[in-house]
Every structure is written in C-alpha cells, then in structure tokens.
Coordinates of C-alpha atoms in Angstrom, one line a residue:
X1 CA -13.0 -0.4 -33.0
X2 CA -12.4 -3.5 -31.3
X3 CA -15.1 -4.6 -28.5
X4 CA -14.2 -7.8 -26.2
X5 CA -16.1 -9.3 -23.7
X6 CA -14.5 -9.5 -20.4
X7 CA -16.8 -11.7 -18.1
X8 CA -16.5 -12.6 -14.4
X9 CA -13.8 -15.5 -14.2
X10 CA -15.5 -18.9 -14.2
X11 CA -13.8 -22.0 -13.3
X12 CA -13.8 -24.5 -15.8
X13 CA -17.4 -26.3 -15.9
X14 CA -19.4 -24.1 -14.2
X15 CA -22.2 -22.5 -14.8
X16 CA -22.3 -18.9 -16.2
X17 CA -23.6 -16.6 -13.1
X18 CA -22.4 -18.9 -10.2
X19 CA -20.3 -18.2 -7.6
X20 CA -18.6 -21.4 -7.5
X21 CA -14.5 -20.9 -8.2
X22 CA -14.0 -25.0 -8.0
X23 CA -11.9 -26.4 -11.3
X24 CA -13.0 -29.5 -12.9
X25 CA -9.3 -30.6 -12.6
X26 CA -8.9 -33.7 -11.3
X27 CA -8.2 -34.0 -7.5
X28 CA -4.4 -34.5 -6.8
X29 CA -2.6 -36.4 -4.2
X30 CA -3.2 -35.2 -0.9
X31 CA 0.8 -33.7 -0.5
X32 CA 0.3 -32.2 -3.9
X33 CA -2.7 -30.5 -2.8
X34 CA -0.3 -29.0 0.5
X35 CA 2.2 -28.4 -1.4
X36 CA 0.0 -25.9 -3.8
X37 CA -1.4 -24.3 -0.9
X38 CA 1.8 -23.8 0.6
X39 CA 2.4 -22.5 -2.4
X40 CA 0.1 -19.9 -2.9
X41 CA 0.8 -18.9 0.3
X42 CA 4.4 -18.1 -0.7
X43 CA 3.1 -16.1 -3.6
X44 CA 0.9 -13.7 -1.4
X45 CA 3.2 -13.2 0.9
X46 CA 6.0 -11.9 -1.4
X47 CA 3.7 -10.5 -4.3
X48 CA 6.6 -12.4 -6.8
X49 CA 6.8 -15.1 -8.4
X50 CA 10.5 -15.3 -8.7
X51 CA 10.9 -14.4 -4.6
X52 CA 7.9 -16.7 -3.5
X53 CA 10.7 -19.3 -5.7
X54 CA 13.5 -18.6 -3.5
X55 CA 11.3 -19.0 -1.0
X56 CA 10.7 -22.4 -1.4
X57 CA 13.6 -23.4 -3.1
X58 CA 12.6 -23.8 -5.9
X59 CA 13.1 -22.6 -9.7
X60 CA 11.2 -19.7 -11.1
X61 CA 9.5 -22.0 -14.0
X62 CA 8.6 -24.4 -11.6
X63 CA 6.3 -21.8 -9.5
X64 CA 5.3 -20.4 -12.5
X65 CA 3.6 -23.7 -13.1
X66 CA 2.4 -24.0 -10.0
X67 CA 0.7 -20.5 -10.1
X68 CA -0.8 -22.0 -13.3
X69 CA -2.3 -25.2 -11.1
X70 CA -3.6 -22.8 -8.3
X71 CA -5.6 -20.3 -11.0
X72 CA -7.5 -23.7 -12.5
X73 CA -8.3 -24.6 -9.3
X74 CA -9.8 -21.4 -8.4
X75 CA -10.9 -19.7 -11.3
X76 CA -8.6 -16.6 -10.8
X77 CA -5.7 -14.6 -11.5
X78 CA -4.7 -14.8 -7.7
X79 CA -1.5 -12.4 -8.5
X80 CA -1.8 -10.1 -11.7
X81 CA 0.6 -7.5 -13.2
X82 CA 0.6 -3.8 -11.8
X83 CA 3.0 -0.8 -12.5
X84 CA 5.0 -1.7 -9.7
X85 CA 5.0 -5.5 -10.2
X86 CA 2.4 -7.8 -9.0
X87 CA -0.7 -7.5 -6.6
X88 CA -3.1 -10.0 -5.6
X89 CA -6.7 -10.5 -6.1
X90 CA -9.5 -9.3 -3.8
X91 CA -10.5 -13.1 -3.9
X92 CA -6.8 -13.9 -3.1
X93 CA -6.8 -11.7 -0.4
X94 CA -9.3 -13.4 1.1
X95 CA -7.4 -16.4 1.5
X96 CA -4.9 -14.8 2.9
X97 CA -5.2 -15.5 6.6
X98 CA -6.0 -18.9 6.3
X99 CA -3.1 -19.8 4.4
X100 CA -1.1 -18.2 6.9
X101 CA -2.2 -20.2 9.4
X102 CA -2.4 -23.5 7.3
X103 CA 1.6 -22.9 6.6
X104 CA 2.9 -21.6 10.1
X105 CA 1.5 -25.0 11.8
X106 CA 2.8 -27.1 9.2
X107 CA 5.9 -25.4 10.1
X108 CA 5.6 -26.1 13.8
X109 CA 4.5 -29.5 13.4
X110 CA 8.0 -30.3 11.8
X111 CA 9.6 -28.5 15.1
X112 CA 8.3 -30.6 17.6
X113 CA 10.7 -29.8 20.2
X114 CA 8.4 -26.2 20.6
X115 CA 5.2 -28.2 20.1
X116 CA 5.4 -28.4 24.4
X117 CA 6.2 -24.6 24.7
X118 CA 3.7 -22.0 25.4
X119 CA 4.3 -19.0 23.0
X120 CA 5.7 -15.3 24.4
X121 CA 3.4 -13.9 22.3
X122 CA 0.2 -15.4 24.1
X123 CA 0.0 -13.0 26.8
X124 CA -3.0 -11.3 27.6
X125 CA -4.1 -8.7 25.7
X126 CA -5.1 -6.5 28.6
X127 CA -0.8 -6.4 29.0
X128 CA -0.9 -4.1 26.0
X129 CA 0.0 -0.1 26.6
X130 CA -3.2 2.0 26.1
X131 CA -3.6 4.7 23.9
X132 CA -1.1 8.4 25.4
X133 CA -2.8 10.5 26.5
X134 CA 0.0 13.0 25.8
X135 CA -0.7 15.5 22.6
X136 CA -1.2 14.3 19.2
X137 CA 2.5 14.1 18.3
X138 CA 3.2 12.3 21.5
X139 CA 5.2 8.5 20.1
X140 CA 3.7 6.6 22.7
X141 CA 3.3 3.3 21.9
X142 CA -0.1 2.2 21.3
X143 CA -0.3 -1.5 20.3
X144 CA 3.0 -4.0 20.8
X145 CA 3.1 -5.6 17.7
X146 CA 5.5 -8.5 18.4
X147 CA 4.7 -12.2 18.5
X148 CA 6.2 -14.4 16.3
X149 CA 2.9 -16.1 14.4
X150 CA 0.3 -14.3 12.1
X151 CA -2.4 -16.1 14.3
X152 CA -1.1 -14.6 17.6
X153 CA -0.5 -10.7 15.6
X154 CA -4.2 -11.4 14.5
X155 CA -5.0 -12.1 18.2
X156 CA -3.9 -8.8 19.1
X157 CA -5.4 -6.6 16.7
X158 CA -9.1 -8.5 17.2
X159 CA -8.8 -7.4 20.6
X160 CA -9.3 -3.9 19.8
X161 CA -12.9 -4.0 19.7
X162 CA -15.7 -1.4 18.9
X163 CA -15.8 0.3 22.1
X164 CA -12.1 0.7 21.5
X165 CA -11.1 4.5 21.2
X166 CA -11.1 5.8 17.8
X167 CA -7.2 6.0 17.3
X168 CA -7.0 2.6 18.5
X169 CA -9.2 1.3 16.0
X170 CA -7.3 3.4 13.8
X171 CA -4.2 1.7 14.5
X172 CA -5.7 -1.3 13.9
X173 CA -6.1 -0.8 10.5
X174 CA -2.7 0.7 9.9
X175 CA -1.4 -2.8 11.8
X176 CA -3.3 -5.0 9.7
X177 CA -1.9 -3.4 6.2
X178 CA 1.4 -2.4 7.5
X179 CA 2.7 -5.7 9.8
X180 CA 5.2 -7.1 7.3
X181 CA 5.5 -10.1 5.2
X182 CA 3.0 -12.4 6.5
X183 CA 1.1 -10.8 8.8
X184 CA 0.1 -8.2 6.3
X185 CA -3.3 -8.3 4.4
X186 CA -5.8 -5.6 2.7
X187 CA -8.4 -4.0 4.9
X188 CA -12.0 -5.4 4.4
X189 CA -14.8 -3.1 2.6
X190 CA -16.0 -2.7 6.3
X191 CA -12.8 -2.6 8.4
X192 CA -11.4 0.6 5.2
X193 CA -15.3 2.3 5.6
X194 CA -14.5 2.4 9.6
X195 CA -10.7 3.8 9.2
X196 CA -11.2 5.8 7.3
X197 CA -15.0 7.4 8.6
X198 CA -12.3 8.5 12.1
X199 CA -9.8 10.2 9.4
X200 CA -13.0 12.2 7.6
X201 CA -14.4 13.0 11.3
X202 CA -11.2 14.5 12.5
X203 CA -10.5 11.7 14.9
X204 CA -7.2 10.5 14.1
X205 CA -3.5 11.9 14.7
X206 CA -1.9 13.6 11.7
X207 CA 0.8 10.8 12.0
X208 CA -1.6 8.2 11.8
X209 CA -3.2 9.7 8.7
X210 CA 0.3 9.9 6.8
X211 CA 0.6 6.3 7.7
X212 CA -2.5 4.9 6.6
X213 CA -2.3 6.6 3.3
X214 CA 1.2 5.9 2.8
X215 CA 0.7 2.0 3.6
X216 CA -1.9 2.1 1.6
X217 CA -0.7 3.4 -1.5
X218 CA 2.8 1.9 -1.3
X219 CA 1.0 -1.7 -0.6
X220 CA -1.7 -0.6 -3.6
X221 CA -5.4 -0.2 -2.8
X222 CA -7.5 -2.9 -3.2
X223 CA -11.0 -2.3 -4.9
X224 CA -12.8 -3.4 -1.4
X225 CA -10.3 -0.5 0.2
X226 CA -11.8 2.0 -2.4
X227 CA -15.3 0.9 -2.1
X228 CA -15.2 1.0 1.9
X229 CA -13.6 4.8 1.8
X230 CA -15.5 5.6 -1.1
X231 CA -18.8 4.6 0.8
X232 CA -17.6 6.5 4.2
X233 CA -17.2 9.5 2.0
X234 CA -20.6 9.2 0.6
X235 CA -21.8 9.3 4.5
X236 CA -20.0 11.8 4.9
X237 CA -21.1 14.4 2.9
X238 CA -24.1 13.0 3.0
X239 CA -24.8 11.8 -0.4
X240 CA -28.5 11.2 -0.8
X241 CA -31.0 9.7 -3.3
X242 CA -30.7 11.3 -7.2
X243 CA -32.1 14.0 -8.6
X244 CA -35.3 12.7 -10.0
X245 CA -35.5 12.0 -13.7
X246 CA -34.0 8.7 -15.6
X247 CA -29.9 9.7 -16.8
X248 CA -27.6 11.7 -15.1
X249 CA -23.8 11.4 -15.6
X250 CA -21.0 12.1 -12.4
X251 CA -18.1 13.2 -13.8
X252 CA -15.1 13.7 -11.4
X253 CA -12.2 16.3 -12.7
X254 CA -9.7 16.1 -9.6
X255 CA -6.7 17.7 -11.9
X256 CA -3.6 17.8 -11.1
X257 CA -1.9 21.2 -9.9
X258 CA 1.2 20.1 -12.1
X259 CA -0.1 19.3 -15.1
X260 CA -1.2 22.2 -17.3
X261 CA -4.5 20.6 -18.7
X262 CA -6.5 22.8 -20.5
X263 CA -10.1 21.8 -19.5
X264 CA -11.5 20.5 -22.9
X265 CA -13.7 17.6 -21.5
X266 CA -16.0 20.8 -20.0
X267 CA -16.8 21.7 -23.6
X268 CA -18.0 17.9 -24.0
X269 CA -20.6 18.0 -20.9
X270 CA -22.1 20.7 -22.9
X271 CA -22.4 18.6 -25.6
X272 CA -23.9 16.0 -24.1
X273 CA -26.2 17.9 -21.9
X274 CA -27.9 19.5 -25.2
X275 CA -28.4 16.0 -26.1
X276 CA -30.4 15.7 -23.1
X277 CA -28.4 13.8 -20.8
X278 CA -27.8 15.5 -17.4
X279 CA -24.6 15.8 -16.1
X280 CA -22.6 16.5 -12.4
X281 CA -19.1 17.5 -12.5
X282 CA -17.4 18.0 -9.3
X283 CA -13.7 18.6 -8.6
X284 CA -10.9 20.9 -8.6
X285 CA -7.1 21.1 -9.0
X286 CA -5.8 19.7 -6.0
X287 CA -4.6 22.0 -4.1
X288 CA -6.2 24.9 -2.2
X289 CA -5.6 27.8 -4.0
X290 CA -5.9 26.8 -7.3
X291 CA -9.7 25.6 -7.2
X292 CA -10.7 28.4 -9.0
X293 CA -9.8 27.5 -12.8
X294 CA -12.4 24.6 -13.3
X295 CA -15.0 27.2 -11.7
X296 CA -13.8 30.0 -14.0
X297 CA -14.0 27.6 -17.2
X298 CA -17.4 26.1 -15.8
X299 CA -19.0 29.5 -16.0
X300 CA -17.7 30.9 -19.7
X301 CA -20.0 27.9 -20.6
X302 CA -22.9 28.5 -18.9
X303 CA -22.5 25.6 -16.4
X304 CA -23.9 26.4 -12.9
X305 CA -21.8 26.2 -10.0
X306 CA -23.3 25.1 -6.7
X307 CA -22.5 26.4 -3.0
X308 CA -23.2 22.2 -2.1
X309 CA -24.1 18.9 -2.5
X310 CA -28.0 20.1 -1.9
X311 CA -27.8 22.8 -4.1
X312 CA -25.4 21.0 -6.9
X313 CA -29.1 18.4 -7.0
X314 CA -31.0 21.3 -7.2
X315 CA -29.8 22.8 -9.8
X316 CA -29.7 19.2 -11.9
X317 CA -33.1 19.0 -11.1
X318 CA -33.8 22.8 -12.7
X319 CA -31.1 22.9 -15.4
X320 CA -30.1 19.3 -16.1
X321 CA -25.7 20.8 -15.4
X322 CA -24.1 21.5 -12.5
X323 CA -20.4 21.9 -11.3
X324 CA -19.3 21.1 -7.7
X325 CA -16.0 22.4 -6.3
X326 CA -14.0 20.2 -4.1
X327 CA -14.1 23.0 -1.5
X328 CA -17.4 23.2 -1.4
X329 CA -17.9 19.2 -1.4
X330 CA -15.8 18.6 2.0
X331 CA -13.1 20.4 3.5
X332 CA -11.9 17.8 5.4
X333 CA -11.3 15.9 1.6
X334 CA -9.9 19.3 0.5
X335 CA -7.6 19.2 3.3
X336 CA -6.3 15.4 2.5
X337 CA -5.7 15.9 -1.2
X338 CA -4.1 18.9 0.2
X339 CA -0.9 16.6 1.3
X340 CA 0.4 15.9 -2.1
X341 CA 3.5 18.8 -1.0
X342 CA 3.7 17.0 1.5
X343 CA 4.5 13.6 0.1
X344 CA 5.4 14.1 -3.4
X345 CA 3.3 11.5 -4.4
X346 CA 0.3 10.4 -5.2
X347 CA -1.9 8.5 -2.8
X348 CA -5.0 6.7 -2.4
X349 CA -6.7 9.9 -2.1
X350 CA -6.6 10.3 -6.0
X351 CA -8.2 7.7 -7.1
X352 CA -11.1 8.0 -4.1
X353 CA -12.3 11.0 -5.6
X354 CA -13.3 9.3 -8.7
X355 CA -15.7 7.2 -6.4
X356 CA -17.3 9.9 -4.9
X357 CA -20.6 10.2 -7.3
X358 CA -22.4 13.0 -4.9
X359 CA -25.5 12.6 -6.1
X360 CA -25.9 8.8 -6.9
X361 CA -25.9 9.0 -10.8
X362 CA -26.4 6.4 -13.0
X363 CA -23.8 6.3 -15.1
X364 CA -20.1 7.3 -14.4
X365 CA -17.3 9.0 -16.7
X366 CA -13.5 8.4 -15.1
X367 CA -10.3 9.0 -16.4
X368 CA -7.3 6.4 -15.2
X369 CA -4.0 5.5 -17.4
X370 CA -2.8 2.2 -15.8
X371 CA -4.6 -1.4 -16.9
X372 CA -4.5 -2.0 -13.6
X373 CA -5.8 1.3 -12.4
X374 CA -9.0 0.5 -14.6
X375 CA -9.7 -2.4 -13.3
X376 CA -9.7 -1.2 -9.5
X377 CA -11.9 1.3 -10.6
X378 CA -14.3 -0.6 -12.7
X379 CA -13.6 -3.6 -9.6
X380 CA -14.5 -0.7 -7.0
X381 CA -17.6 0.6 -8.8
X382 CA -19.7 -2.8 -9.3
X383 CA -18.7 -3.5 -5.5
X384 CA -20.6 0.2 -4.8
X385 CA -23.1 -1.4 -6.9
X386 CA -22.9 0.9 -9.6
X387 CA -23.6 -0.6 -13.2
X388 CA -22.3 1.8 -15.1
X389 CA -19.4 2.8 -15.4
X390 CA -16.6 3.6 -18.1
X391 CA -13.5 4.2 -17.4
X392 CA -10.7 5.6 -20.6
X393 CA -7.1 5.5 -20.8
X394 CA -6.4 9.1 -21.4
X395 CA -5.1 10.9 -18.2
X396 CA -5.2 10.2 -14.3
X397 CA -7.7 13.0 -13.4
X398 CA -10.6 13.2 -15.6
X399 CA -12.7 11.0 -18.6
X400 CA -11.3 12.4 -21.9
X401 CA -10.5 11.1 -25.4
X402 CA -7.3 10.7 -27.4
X403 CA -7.8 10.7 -31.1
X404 CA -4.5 10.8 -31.9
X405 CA -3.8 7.8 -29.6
X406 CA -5.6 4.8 -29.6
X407 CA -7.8 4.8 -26.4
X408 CA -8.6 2.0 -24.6
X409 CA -12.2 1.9 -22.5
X410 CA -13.0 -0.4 -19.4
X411 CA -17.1 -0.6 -18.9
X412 CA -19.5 -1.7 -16.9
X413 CA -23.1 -1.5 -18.8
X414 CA -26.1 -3.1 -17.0
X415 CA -23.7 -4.8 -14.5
X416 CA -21.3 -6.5 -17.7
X417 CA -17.8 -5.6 -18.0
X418 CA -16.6 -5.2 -21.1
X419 CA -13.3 -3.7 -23.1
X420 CA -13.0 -1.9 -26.2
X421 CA -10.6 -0.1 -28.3
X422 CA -11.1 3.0 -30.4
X423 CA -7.9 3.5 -32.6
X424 CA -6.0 6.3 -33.5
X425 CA -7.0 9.4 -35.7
X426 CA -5.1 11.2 -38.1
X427 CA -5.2 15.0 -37.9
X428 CA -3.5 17.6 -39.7
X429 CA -1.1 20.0 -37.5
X430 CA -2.2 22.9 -36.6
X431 CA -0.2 26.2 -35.3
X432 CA -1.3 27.8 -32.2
X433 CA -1.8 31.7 -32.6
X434 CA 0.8 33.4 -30.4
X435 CA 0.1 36.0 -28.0
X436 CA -2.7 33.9 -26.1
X437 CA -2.6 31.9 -23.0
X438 CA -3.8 28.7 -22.7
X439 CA -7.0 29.4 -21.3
X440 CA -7.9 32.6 -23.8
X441 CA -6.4 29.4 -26.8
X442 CA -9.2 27.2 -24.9
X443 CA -12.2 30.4 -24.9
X444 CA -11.0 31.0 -28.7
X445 CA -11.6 27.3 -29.8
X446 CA -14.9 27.1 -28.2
X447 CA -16.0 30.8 -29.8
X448 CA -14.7 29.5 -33.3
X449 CA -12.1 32.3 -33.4
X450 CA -9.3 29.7 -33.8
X451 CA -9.2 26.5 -35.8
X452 CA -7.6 23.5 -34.2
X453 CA -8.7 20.0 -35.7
X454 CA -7.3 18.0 -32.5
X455 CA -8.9 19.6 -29.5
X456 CA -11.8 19.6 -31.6
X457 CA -11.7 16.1 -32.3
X458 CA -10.8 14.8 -28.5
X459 CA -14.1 17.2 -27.5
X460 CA -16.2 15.2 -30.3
X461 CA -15.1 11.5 -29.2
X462 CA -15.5 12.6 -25.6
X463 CA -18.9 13.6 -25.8
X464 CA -19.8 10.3 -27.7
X465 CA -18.4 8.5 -25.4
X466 CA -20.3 10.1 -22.6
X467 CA -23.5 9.4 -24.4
X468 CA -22.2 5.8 -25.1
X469 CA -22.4 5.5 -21.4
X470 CA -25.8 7.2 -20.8
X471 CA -27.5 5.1 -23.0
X472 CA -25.6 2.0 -22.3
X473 CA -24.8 1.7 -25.9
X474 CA -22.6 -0.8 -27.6
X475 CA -19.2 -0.3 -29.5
X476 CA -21.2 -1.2 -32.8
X477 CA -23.1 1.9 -32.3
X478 CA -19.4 4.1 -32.1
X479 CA -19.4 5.6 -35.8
X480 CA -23.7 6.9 -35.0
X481 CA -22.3 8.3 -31.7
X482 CA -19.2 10.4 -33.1
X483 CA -21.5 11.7 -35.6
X484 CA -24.2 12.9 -33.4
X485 CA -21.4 14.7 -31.8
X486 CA -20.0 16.5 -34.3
X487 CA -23.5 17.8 -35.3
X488 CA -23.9 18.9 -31.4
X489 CA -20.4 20.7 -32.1
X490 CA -21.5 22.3 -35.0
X491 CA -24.3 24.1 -32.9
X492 CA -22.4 24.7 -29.5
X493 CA -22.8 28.5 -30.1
X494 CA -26.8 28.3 -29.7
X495 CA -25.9 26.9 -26.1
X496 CA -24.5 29.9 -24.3
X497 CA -23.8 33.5 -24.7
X498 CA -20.5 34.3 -25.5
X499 CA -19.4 36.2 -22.3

C-alpha cells in the first residue's frame, strides 16, 4: 500500500499552518505583474488554457507558462483537471470578481473616447421588472440582466437584498452562476446555504429549481456550493448534536436506480458494528418507488430501521446500528433526487447527499469515482468542519472496496488530508449457482450456503477500512485491519438470526 501526504498548498517559504499564499519569487516588473493578472483572468473566465490563449493572442505554451508564474505566486492550482476539462479553485474563485474588474477598466482606459460616456447599464435599479405575479409557470421577466460590464451585472444582482422576495433572491443565485463568460462565478458557502434553504422550503418555481441545479452541475459544484447546501439541509431536517458516546460512523448509500448493485457494503457495517464501532446508514435508490430494497437488505441483518432522524439517534444510542431511508429523512430531498427522469443526468443533488451526516458523526464513509469528485468531497467536508472523512474510488453512491482493482482512498484524519493506495487482489473465479436472483445470491453468501471469494473479499477490505476511519488509523496499520476483519467474517453468523 502506498500512503502520501497531501498537505494544504504552501507557497514557497512559508510557514507550515499559515494562511499566507505569497511566493518568495522575486517581484517582477510592474507590466509583467498586469500582464499575469490579466492573465489569470483570461484563464477563469474560459476554464482553458488553450482558449484563455486565443484569448490573448497568444500561444498555448506561452500561457501554460504563465499559469506556471501565477500558481508560485499564489501557492495554488488556480485551474485543475476535471472529467469535463478544467475547473478553478475555491481560492481562484475568489478572485474572480476582482479580476474582472481589474481587466474591464484597463480595457476602458485604452478606449478613451467612452471614458466621457455614462454607461446604459447604470440605470437605477428600481427600473428593474418585479417579480409576476402570474402562476408559477408564468415567463415573466424577473431581473434584466443586460449591461455590458461585470461591475454594472454585479450592481444589479446586489440590489436584491434580504427583504427581497424569496424567488428573487432565488434568481439571484441562478444570475450570478449562470450570466456567461465573465460575469459568471460560484455561489459563496452563504449565498448556496440561502438558495438553496428557499428550494428545500418549497419557495421556489419548478423552473427555477431545474435551473439552479442544471447551472450548477453543468458549471460543476464547488466545495463551498456543497458545504452551503449541505449545511441548509442539515437545518433542514433538523440535524442535532450526536448520539452520546465517542465513534459513530455516517454512511450515505444514495444508489442508483440503474445500476444493479447488490448491497454488500451492508454486510460490512455489521462487521464493523461487532467490532464496536456504531454506525448510521441512511439512503435509498433514488427514486420513489424503489426505496424499499436497502430497507429489505437492512432488516435480513438485523439492522434497525428508523421512522426519523429522532428515532434513527435513538436507536444508535440503544443498539449502536441504525438505517435511515431517504423517505423518511425529507421528502422534499426525496422529491429532488426524484428529477433524475427528468433530466437524464446526474446533478448536484448526488453528491449532496453524501454530506448529509444526520446525526453529526465523527467519522464519514463516501463512495465517489472521479479524482476530482474526491477532492470536492474531502474539500466540502473540512469546510463543514468535519475531520474525518474517507472517501474510496469504487462507485458513485456508496463507500465500498475493490479487491480486484486497485482502490484509491482520499482522507481526512484529525483534520490532515492524506492519499493512499491499496492494490489489487487476486481471486480465483467463482461460478454463480443458477436459479437465484441477485438478492437470494447476496442472502446465500452471507448464510454461507454459497462460496464466492470476491464479494467476500470486497466485504472484508470494506470493513477495514471503515474501522481505519473510526479509529483514525494509518495505512501502516492496513495488513492488522484486513485481518481483524476477516476474523469478524468468520463469526458474522453469531450476529443475527438467520431469518
């Protein structure tokens, strides 16, 4: 197993644990220093290296090398690779604005002959349409987004204040992600925790929701995005203080309704539990009638299912295990992962759920297959102040190993990230007996009435890994953990009746 530190970027010369993103590069020329900034501002805005180029007429190499100046003066990535090409940095984002502003009157200040001209776009912001009043599908405008500068688009949004109606507001945050090159940016933690509080408290027009999700997803969620919805989802289903005691795992299972999983991972929480770590799943299959198979699984092992958030801590507090279905977490989330017919796609909503953590746990267990993807989450997670976290390459929807495919694991322990790599096992084939579904094959392997080295194995390396992450342990202790496991295998029938 390979284990590599992955530590907060520092710039070069400072201090470990500071906050300060200054290079020790020497200062440049003041027209080199523009000309960087002008750079970086062509970079954000086109999210390409090779387009921010064209942009300034210049040569792909030669802004590759000036992306390499920018991240030693900062101390970041400022754009890094996704699966859908490149996205910046929360700390890029941040910039954003600025930069904006920075290049638009450099621009005007080389067109003096509008330096005397007052702008269309300055009118009063008490010009702009108000909100229909017409029904919810009404196409009313609500908010003129013309005006030809970023400053003057950013004007108009910071108009719409708090007292603002909810779908205003609403629309605010759909404007800000969804203006176009330029005047585009991420929402805030705070500005994505108030959007999306109206959308969870019924406030917003379905067309709004569809575009706010959409935008969202096809821009790519920031971790400050997930952390702000992730936080007015806790609020909203009222997620309190933990169950009393020391370790207790969250382990989201939001599966997919396309792909036939067989719910192995289940068999690993039982695992762990006897080891005497306590442990909250909470999920479902994503759409609304086809809940019931994580429930159905939960129960042949013994693992309590609770009517609520209330009663999923009470039963953690009695038993030390208890499941949570989606539908009985929040309709209103049931309802939004409920879309995915509707779009075909993914959105935002899937990797939210993975944020949830009902009942404030300690430690959390979460399943994503993109690098990128791990990073949000792990990225998203120390923003929510949780400090630990692990987060394995397996599948989109649920913690789970792969032994017979190296796995790779993001972590958080005690606040430092870390990467590691378990490599990949080799098993001997086994044939599935005929005549049983999946489900009675899953009940079978469990009961010991079929043999199959491979599910048994990804059941065994789950469960260590789980209790890697309840005890914060390192990578060192890997070949201690598996073994533990396998021994808790070896005596799963003592831990329920067979039904």
């Amino acid at each position: 197993m390979r284990n590599s530190p992955n530590p907060k970027n520092q710039p070069p010369g400072a201090k470990p644990g500071t906050s300060d993103r200054r290079s020790s590069v020497p200062d440049a020329p003041p027209l080199s220093r523009l000309r960087l900034l002008v750079a970086l501002d062509a970079l954000l805005v086109e999210q390409s290296v090779g387009r921010a180029a064209e942009r300034m007429g210049l040569t792909a190499p030669a802004m590759s090398r000036l992306l390499k100046q920018i991240r030693e003066i900062y101390g970041d990535p400022i754009l890094r690779k996704t699966g859908r090409g490149m996205a910046s940095t929360p700390f890029a984002e941040r910039l954003r604005l600025r930069l904006r502003a920075l290049a638009e009157e450099a621009s005007d200040l080389l067109q003096p002959q509008e330096l005397a001209e007052p702008s269309a776009g300055q009118a009063s912001a008490s010009n702009r349409l108000p909100l229909s009043s017409a029904p919810a599908l009404s196409l009313a405008p609500v908010i003129d987004i013309g005006g030809p500068t970023s400053k003057e688009f950013a004007a108009k949004l910071a108009a719409i204040g708090p007292r603002a109606l909810p779908q205003q507001r609403l629309a605010r945050a759909i404007a800000t992600m969804g203006a176009g090159a330029g005047r585009s940016r991420p929402l805030t933690m705070h500005e994505a925790r108030e959007a999306f509080a109206h959308i969870l408290a019924g406030r917003a027009d379905p067309i709004q929701v569809g575009a706010f999700l959409s935008i969202m997803q096809f821009r790519h969620a920031t971790a400050p995005e997930l952390a702000g919805m992730a936080t007015a989802l806790r609020e909203h289903i009222a997620a309190g203080p933990p169950p009393s005691g020391d370790v207790l795992l969250d382990w989201p299972a939001y599966l997919s309704p396309k792909a036939p999983l067989q719910p192995w991972f289940l068999m690993a929480v039982k695992l762990v539990n006897a080891a005497g770590t306590r442990v909250l799943v909470h999920g479902g299959r994503g759409l609304l009638n086809e809940g019931e198979r994580l429930k159905t699984a939960a129960e042949f092992l013994g693992i309590p299912v609770a009517a609520d958030v209330e009663d999923a801590r009470s039963l953690v507090n009695r038993t030390g295990l208890a499941f949570l279905p989606v539908l009985r977490l929040s309709d209103q989330l049931t309802a939004l992962m409920a879309l995915y017919p509707l779009f075909e796609m993914r959105s935002p909503i899937n990797q939210l759920v993975h944020l949830i953590n009902p009942l404030n746990a300690s430690g959390l267990m979460v399943g994503a297959v993109q690098s990128s993807h791990r990073n949000l989450i792990r990225e998203a997670a120390e923003l929510l102040c949780w400090r630990n976290v692990l987060v394995t390459s397996t599948n989109r929807d649920v913690a789970e190993a792969t032994p017979l495919r190296s796995t790779t694991i993001f972590r958080v322990a005690d606040g430092t990230s870390s990467e590691m790599t378990i490599p990949a096992s080799t098993l001997p084939a086994t044939e599935r007996p005929t005549g049983l579904s999946s489900f009675e094959y899953w009940k079978a392997v469990w009961l010991g009435q079929a043999r199959d080295e491979a599910p048994i194995r990804k059941v065994v390396d789950t469960a260590a890994l789980a209790l890697m992450n309840a005890r914060k342990a390192s990578a060192t202790q890997w070949p201690r953990l598996q073994l533990e496991a396998t021994k808790l295998w070896r005596n799963r029938l003592g831990m329920v009746a067979a039904p």
